[in-house]
Amino acid sequence: MCEHRLRARPALGIDQPDVVAVGPVRIAESMGTALGSLASRRGRDDEVRRIAADAGIPLPAPGQMVRQGDWAGFWLAPSQWMIEGPQDTYEDIAAVLKTIFGESASVTEQTDAWVRLEVTGPLRPMFERLCNLDLVRFVPGSATRTIIEHLGCYVLRQADDRITLLGPRSSAASLHHALISAARSAF
Amino acid sequence: MLIPHPILGLRDAQEFTYLGDAALIDRPDGLANPEAFHDYLYLRDNPAGIHRELWFHEQGDRSWIVVTRNTVTHEILGAVLAQDVARARGRSR
Amino acid sequence: MNARVSGTFAGQGELFGFVKGDTRPHDPRYSGDGVRAGQGRDATSTPERLPGGLIDRSRSLEFAFDGRSYRGHPGDTLASALLANGVRLMGRSFKYHRPRGVLTAGSEEPNALVELRSGARQEPNSRATVVELFHGLEACSQNRWPSLAFDVMGINDLLSPFLTAGFYYKTFMWPAAFWETLYEPVIRRAAGLGSLSRAEDPDCYDKGFLHADLLVIGSGPAGLMAARTAGRAGARVILMDEDFVLGGRLNAETLSVGGQMGSAWAQSVVAELSALPNVRLMTRTTVFGVFDHGIYGAVERVADHLPAPEAGKPRQILWRVYARQAILAAGAVERPIAFRNNDRPGIMLAGAVRTYANRWGVAAGRRVALFVNNDDGLRTARDLDAAGVDVAAVIDARAEGDRLPGIRHIKGAVVTDAAGRLGLRGVTFRDGRGREDRIACDCLAVSSGWNPAVALTSHQSARPVWDESIAAFVPSPNGPKGLKVAGAAAGVMSTHGALATGAARANDVLEELGLPTQKPELPEAEDAPVRLSPLWHVSGAGRAWVDLQNDVTVKDVRLAHQENFRSVEHLKRYTTLGMATDQGKTSNMLGLAVMAELTGKSIPETGTTMFRPPYTPVAMGALAGRSRGEDFKPRRLTPSHRWAAEQGAIFVEAGLWMRAQWFPRPGETTWRQSVDREVLGTRKGVGICDVTTLGKIDIQGTDAGVFLDRVYANTFSTLPVGKVRYGIMLREDGIVIDDGTTARLGEHEYIMTTTTANAVPVFRHLEFCRQCLWPDLDIQLISTTEAWAQFSVAGPNARRLLQRIVDQDISDAAFPYMACANVTVCGGLRGRLFRISFSGELAYEVAVPARYGDALVREMMAQGQDLGVMPYGTEALGVLRVEKGHIAGNELNGQTTALNLGLGKMVSKKKDAIGMVLSQREELARADGLRLVGIRPVDPKAVLEAGSHLIAAGRDPVAANDDGWLTSVVHSPHLGHQIALAYLRNGASRLGERLRAVNLLAKTEVEVEIVSPHFVDPEGERLRV
């Protein structure tokens, strides 16, 4: 860890409480995860998969997310994934991934591009007011991008009662407000 | 409308941005003459019926897709990755 | 008031002397105001209640209509409760202001439109027939003044000979200028529906998405059977009904199903469905539209039946339903017969009259006559008779067939007139031998048969087809894919038929879904055939109403025919038939039939109008959902937003972004003072501006340089690592899309910067180029706009400030103009530094991970106190760039070539790049074309207007003499006067010339001098210090 003198601020700012509870649902910003995108260079998919397997980094199929030890990953686009690691270990996750994958893949720092919101509770009544995902088919382990509050967001189904939402960081407040409104409407 | 994304299955058209005729893939090569670019850019069919067109999954996985759609009935007859279409039409680098 | 009414409109009664022979009109309660009992009497009495019905008599609800208080019961609609209280005059018609009562018992109602609630919650044009009664409900009649019983605009009715079809078109055609200023406002005041409160709706609305294997629309016998069949098979079923009680017509009839009352059978099925986890029942939910690929639009009225929604809860939800299959079981709509004065309050559809009796225990009249052409109408006579209501007579247009026992059943007769302006008093009929006679009655139940509710089946342009056996249109077999039709909506009119087709269609669905089909368990139910002899209107003198809501008469249809507006679409638009809020649910068929008669064609030859969404009106609030006011769109906040707000910054919307526009300081009273200070402060000391909003695209791969060479007009593959270059991006037609800098951070790693506005379109364009044009280039793209907080640090003290922030050496030697690097800041935080300048000063852009943006700006402000640091907003940014002659959105207006900008040399002709070939077209490459120039007013005190056109001295300010225009105007505190950028014909060779900047809108004209666009430091010395 570096010893710089700047203090990080959560995407929601310090005005929002850590956890908002609406009826049975809890909405919280999570700060502990580092994100880096990984895209294999043209024609080097197999090599990237081999390196990932050796390093224990999951590269899931389209529409999916996989957690494996410290690492987790979800599919972004053809030959492109988002890789997650704990931030206290991988503060500079892009540098770590670059070291692992070398010239076989392009790596881009993504941690700060997203606000990460954890939603727990009975999800269906709330999310049917937010996005077009069919939560009956969108089972735990599913991950996709869709529109919420006009914004392209990644939705990760962690468990029956838990969704992680990655929304554009600059719109964190709007997204948070939309989640609370939908929860109030539903419960 | 629902777009049958070749990788992700049926997705709401709201997630996509529409561009137009898939003939936009057939860009003239290199330093072609202005006539070739003129035809490429300005001359397109506007069929009442089967149309192959480019859609961009902007709020999804950012794939460009060639959708075959009946412009009269809105029936969608198929969708493939534009990248595969481009390669099949001889485009490379 | 009553005396005046009878005085003013005397004659109607006398015309019909027969009323004297009847006891009822002498009843003192027949005051002539259309309200029999109740009004003026004990408000708690509900004189017209019958036993039975699906209402909760143990509880009483108080409500008000036109300021008078009444009582009803849970389960009532406003219409049933009003009828129960003897109120039957409910509205005035649209054009003639004719007194009107309720016609129907459902959403097809054309007449009984009321304003609900008061204050900001006032809601016009609500159909009393579907308004669920609640305690404290306030309703008002509309389109009348001063009162419902006496309406001044009733004069229109006397003027009716002039107000026929096409009246507006013929009368108000000329002069055209009068239309907006005079005719339209007057007409709108005279003819109209309810009024808006003009206050903001205090309630919220929501939107949502639902998924189903099967969507069942309608919960009558067909819908319930379909839902049960599919539900038992395990399909995911959603059943929607606009009503608040499921069961459809079963709740309105006395028919038995499976040996019990139909309504009881319905409740048992509802109970079974409620217990199935795969079935969702949604009442108060109208499916209003069928869209492509199995998407259905529905509105759920969550809280319309409550005085106000609970806190945080929506009034309505707009649902977008994704259904693999759907079954339409929407039933049928009864149709009226047109005859003279068939719009009298008290003349109702026969099915509605028995619905009021059976479902709500309300007698729509005390002495009811019927006018029918079919057997179904006779059910009303039987049900009323059984309920103890006096059935005066059944006037049956058919000569043949059995007579109803114990009821006066007049065969082969038609009703020719109706009396009772404010409430029906009697009807005249003509029997088969042409003799006329009169019957006293206060309600006439009319039935001309039923029209299947086909609307949704034609939402994708399939035209319904004529079925002679029921004399009605049935759904086209080419309706929306995945939508099946069952029951009366399919033209199957018996209860047994509805149950059987509901089950059969559900099995069809199950088969298509690959689920096991169910052996239908059909309960026993009536299976009566449709016996009907078509009758649309009774000819004769006087006005016979076709469309009650839009006041279209048989005469109007005749006039349309006479003036050759004979196609259905012309008929509709010429007469306004079917164009009211009810969309002609009870009138379109009738109008069509009358037109068919006039043209001598069959009805199917005459055609049918199309139905389009919505099936019933949808509130604008529901369509907007939560996207209202502050929540209209999401906001994008920059990393320094909170800090800027603390400084008192004024914010401006830039797309979705909120950007600081300027930072007022104590003592500054105008925005110009703040902006001038920020500009001068930056040029003298150092200024800081949040430029996070600029698009940032990460471009990597071994072909990244090649790729950039093709998407930019200039060359990037030659850019050394650690350097930045300004780039111009063209569209294929040679016009500039965007400009910005791209930095090369590594051998195969570039960061492209786009303008704020074009971040998304440029990314889309790059993906198009990558995937569609050159699919085998090795390039990887991802947006990093949000990932980095980026600040412009500009001014002569910029380096001194940043050296206190950046951990590495940034001296000019170590970090020259247009350098870039990964750096660390503030003791080790990873960051990026670019030495680029938009202001023309020594300037850098420094970036850190977004979560540190707030801390970084605070740190820079603290560290720069002795250097005169100050933040600047977008206004100062604009001034700085105009002073320097840099372009922005005003100049990149979608018509601009690189040559126009004076950057023609940047377009490399040696490589294949998007837009290069076409940018060289003759017209675009003209040497005397538009060029970017600077503008200075000759009089330094003169005020310039952006958008002014440049006109040579002595020339008229007309298009032919237009030499160009001013794109950006700012006050330059540096020069002490206004300056502008402009496009000018042959501009490069006109420096020093004087022209006029003419603005015909602002009516200003200023003499200006053409100068270089580089007002400050034209040699660029400050950049390189």
CSV table of C-alpha atoms in Angstrom, one decimal, chain C residues 356-523:
chain,number,residue,atom,x,y,z
C,356,TYR,CA,-76.3,-2.7,-12.6
C,357,ALA,CA,-79.1,-5.0,-11.3
C,358,ASN,CA,-77.1,-8.2,-10.9
C,359,ARG,CA,-73.7,-7.0,-9.8
C,360,TRP,CA,-74.5,-3.8,-7.9
C,361,GLY,CA,-78.1,-4.4,-6.9
C,362,VAL,CA,-79.2,-1.2,-8.6
C,363,ALA,CA,-82.3,-0.6,-10.7
C,364,ALA,CA,-81.4,1.7,-13.5
C,365,GLY,CA,-85.0,2.6,-13.7
C,366,ARG,CA,-88.3,1.9,-12.0
C,367,ARG,CA,-90.1,1.3,-15.2
C,368,VAL,CA,-87.8,-0.1,-17.8
C,369,ALA,CA,-88.6,-0.7,-21.5
C,370,LEU,CA,-86.4,-2.6,-23.8
C,371,PHE,CA,-85.5,-2.2,-27.5
C,372,VAL,CA,-83.7,-5.2,-28.9
C,373,ASN,CA,-83.0,-7.0,-32.1
C,374,ASN,CA,-81.5,-10.1,-30.4
C,375,ASP,CA,-82.0,-12.8,-27.8
C,376,ASP,CA,-79.3,-11.6,-25.5
C,377,GLY,CA,-81.2,-8.4,-24.8
C,378,LEU,CA,-84.1,-10.5,-23.6
C,379,ARG,CA,-82.0,-11.6,-20.7
C,380,THR,CA,-82.2,-8.1,-19.3
C,381,ALA,CA,-86.0,-8.3,-19.3
C,382,ARG,CA,-85.9,-11.7,-17.5
C,383,ASP,CA,-83.4,-10.6,-14.9
C,384,LEU,CA,-85.2,-7.3,-14.2
C,385,ASP,CA,-88.5,-9.0,-14.0
C,386,ALA,CA,-87.0,-11.6,-11.6
C,387,ALA,CA,-85.6,-8.8,-9.5
C,388,GLY,CA,-88.9,-7.2,-9.2
C,389,VAL,CA,-88.3,-4.2,-11.5
C,390,ASP,CA,-91.3,-3.1,-13.6
C,391,VAL,CA,-90.6,-4.1,-17.2
C,392,ALA,CA,-92.9,-1.9,-19.2
C,393,ALA,CA,-92.4,-3.6,-22.5
C,394,VAL,CA,-89.9,-5.3,-24.8
C,395,ILE,CA,-89.9,-3.7,-28.2
C,396,ASP,CA,-88.4,-6.4,-30.4
C,397,ALA,CA,-87.4,-5.5,-33.9
C,398,ARG,CA,-87.8,-9.1,-34.9
C,399,ALA,CA,-91.3,-10.2,-36.0
C,400,GLU,CA,-90.6,-13.9,-35.6
C,401,GLY,CA,-89.6,-15.9,-32.6
C,402,ASP,CA,-91.1,-16.7,-29.2
C,403,ARG,CA,-92.5,-14.1,-26.8
C,404,LEU,CA,-91.3,-13.8,-23.3
C,405,PRO,CA,-93.9,-15.1,-20.9
C,406,GLY,CA,-95.4,-12.7,-18.5
C,407,ILE,CA,-93.9,-9.6,-20.1
C,408,ARG,CA,-95.4,-7.3,-22.7
C,409,HIS,CA,-93.3,-8.4,-25.7
C,410,ILE,CA,-94.0,-6.3,-28.8
C,411,LYS,CA,-92.7,-8.1,-31.9
C,412,GLY,CA,-91.7,-6.4,-35.2
C,413,ALA,CA,-91.6,-3.0,-33.6
C,414,VAL,CA,-89.0,-0.2,-33.4
C,415,VAL,CA,-88.5,2.7,-31.1
C,416,THR,CA,-88.9,6.0,-33.1
C,417,ASP,CA,-88.4,8.7,-30.5
C,418,ALA,CA,-87.7,9.3,-26.8
C,419,ALA,CA,-88.9,12.1,-24.5
C,420,GLY,CA,-87.5,13.6,-21.4
C,421,ARG,CA,-84.7,16.1,-22.0
C,422,LEU,CA,-83.0,15.7,-18.6
C,423,GLY,CA,-84.3,12.2,-17.9
C,424,LEU,CA,-86.2,9.7,-20.0
C,425,ARG,CA,-89.9,9.9,-19.5
C,426,GLY,CA,-91.2,7.7,-22.3
C,427,VAL,CA,-90.6,6.3,-25.8
C,428,THR,CA,-92.6,6.2,-29.0
C,429,PHE,CA,-92.6,3.0,-31.0
C,430,ARG,CA,-93.9,1.9,-34.3
C,431,ASP,CA,-95.2,-1.6,-34.8
C,432,GLY,CA,-95.0,-3.8,-37.9
C,433,ARG,CA,-98.2,-2.3,-39.3
C,434,GLY,CA,-96.8,1.2,-39.0
C,435,ARG,CA,-98.9,2.3,-36.0
C,436,GLU,CA,-97.2,4.5,-33.4
C,437,ASP,CA,-97.7,4.2,-29.7
C,438,ARG,CA,-96.1,5.4,-26.6
C,439,ILE,CA,-94.8,3.8,-23.5
C,440,ALA,CA,-94.0,5.6,-20.3
C,441,CYS,CA,-90.7,4.5,-18.9
C,442,ASP,CA,-87.7,6.1,-17.2
C,443,CYS,CA,-85.2,3.7,-18.6
C,444,LEU,CA,-84.8,2.1,-22.0
C,445,ALA,CA,-82.5,-0.8,-22.3
C,446,VAL,CA,-81.2,-1.1,-25.9
C,447,SER,CA,-79.3,-4.0,-27.5
C,448,SER,CA,-78.3,-4.4,-31.1
C,449,GLY,CA,-75.9,-7.3,-30.4
C,450,TRP,CA,-72.3,-7.4,-29.2
C,451,ASN,CA,-69.0,-6.5,-30.9
C,452,PRO,CA,-66.1,-8.8,-30.0
C,453,ALA,CA,-63.4,-6.6,-28.3
C,454,VAL,CA,-61.0,-7.0,-31.1
C,455,ALA,CA,-59.0,-3.8,-30.6
C,456,LEU,CA,-55.8,-5.4,-29.4
C,457,THR,CA,-55.8,-7.9,-32.3
C,458,SER,CA,-55.4,-5.0,-34.8
C,459,HIS,CA,-52.7,-3.1,-33.0
C,460,GLN,CA,-50.2,-4.4,-35.6
C,461,SER,CA,-52.4,-3.5,-38.5
C,462,ALA,CA,-54.4,-6.7,-39.0
C,463,ARG,CA,-57.9,-5.8,-40.0
C,464,PRO,CA,-60.8,-7.6,-38.3
C,465,VAL,CA,-63.0,-9.8,-40.5
C,466,TRP,CA,-66.8,-9.8,-40.7
C,467,ASP,CA,-68.7,-12.7,-39.3
C,468,GLU,CA,-72.2,-12.7,-40.7
C,469,SER,CA,-73.5,-15.2,-38.1
C,470,ILE,CA,-73.1,-12.7,-35.3
C,471,ALA,CA,-73.2,-9.6,-37.5
C,472,ALA,CA,-70.0,-8.3,-36.1
C,473,PHE,CA,-66.2,-8.1,-36.8
C,474,VAL,CA,-64.1,-10.9,-35.3
C,475,PRO,CA,-60.3,-10.9,-35.0
C,476,SER,CA,-58.3,-11.4,-38.1
C,477,PRO,CA,-56.4,-14.7,-38.3
C,478,ASN,CA,-53.3,-12.6,-39.1
C,479,GLY,CA,-53.2,-10.8,-35.8
C,480,PRO,CA,-50.1,-10.2,-33.7
C,481,LYS,CA,-47.9,-13.2,-33.5
C,482,GLY,CA,-48.3,-15.1,-30.2
C,483,LEU,CA,-51.7,-13.6,-29.5
C,484,LYS,CA,-54.6,-16.0,-29.4
C,485,VAL,CA,-58.2,-15.0,-28.9
C,486,ALA,CA,-60.8,-16.9,-26.8
C,487,GLY,CA,-64.4,-16.4,-25.8
C,488,ALA,CA,-66.6,-13.5,-26.9
C,489,ALA,CA,-63.5,-11.6,-28.1
C,490,ALA,CA,-63.2,-14.3,-30.7
C,491,GLY,CA,-66.9,-14.1,-31.5
C,492,VAL,CA,-67.8,-17.2,-29.4
C,493,MET,CA,-70.7,-15.7,-27.5
C,494,SER,CA,-71.9,-18.4,-25.1
C,495,THR,CA,-70.6,-19.1,-21.6
C,496,HIS,CA,-69.8,-22.7,-22.6
C,497,GLY,CA,-68.1,-21.5,-25.7
C,498,ALA,CA,-66.0,-19.1,-23.7
C,499,LEU,CA,-64.9,-21.8,-21.2
C,500,ALA,CA,-64.2,-24.2,-24.0
C,501,THR,CA,-62.1,-21.8,-26.2
C,502,GLY,CA,-60.3,-20.5,-23.1
C,503,ALA,CA,-59.2,-24.0,-22.3
C,504,ALA,CA,-58.4,-24.8,-25.9
C,505,ARG,CA,-56.3,-21.7,-26.5
C,506,ALA,CA,-54.4,-22.4,-23.3
C,507,ASN,CA,-53.6,-25.9,-24.5
C,508,ASP,CA,-52.4,-24.5,-27.8
C,509,VAL,CA,-50.1,-22.3,-25.8
C,510,LEU,CA,-48.9,-25.1,-23.6
C,511,GLU,CA,-48.1,-27.1,-26.7
C,512,GLU,CA,-46.0,-24.3,-28.2
C,513,LEU,CA,-44.2,-23.8,-24.8
C,514,GLY,CA,-43.5,-27.5,-24.7
C,515,LEU,CA,-45.5,-28.0,-21.5
C,516,PRO,CA,-48.0,-30.9,-21.0
C,517,THR,CA,-51.5,-30.0,-22.3
C,518,GLN,CA,-54.4,-30.4,-19.8
C,519,LYS,CA,-57.5,-32.4,-20.2
C,520,PRO,CA,-60.1,-29.6,-20.1
C,521,GLU,CA,-62.5,-29.9,-17.2
C,522,LEU,CA,-65.3,-27.9,-18.6
C,523,PRO,CA,-68.0,-27.0,-16.1
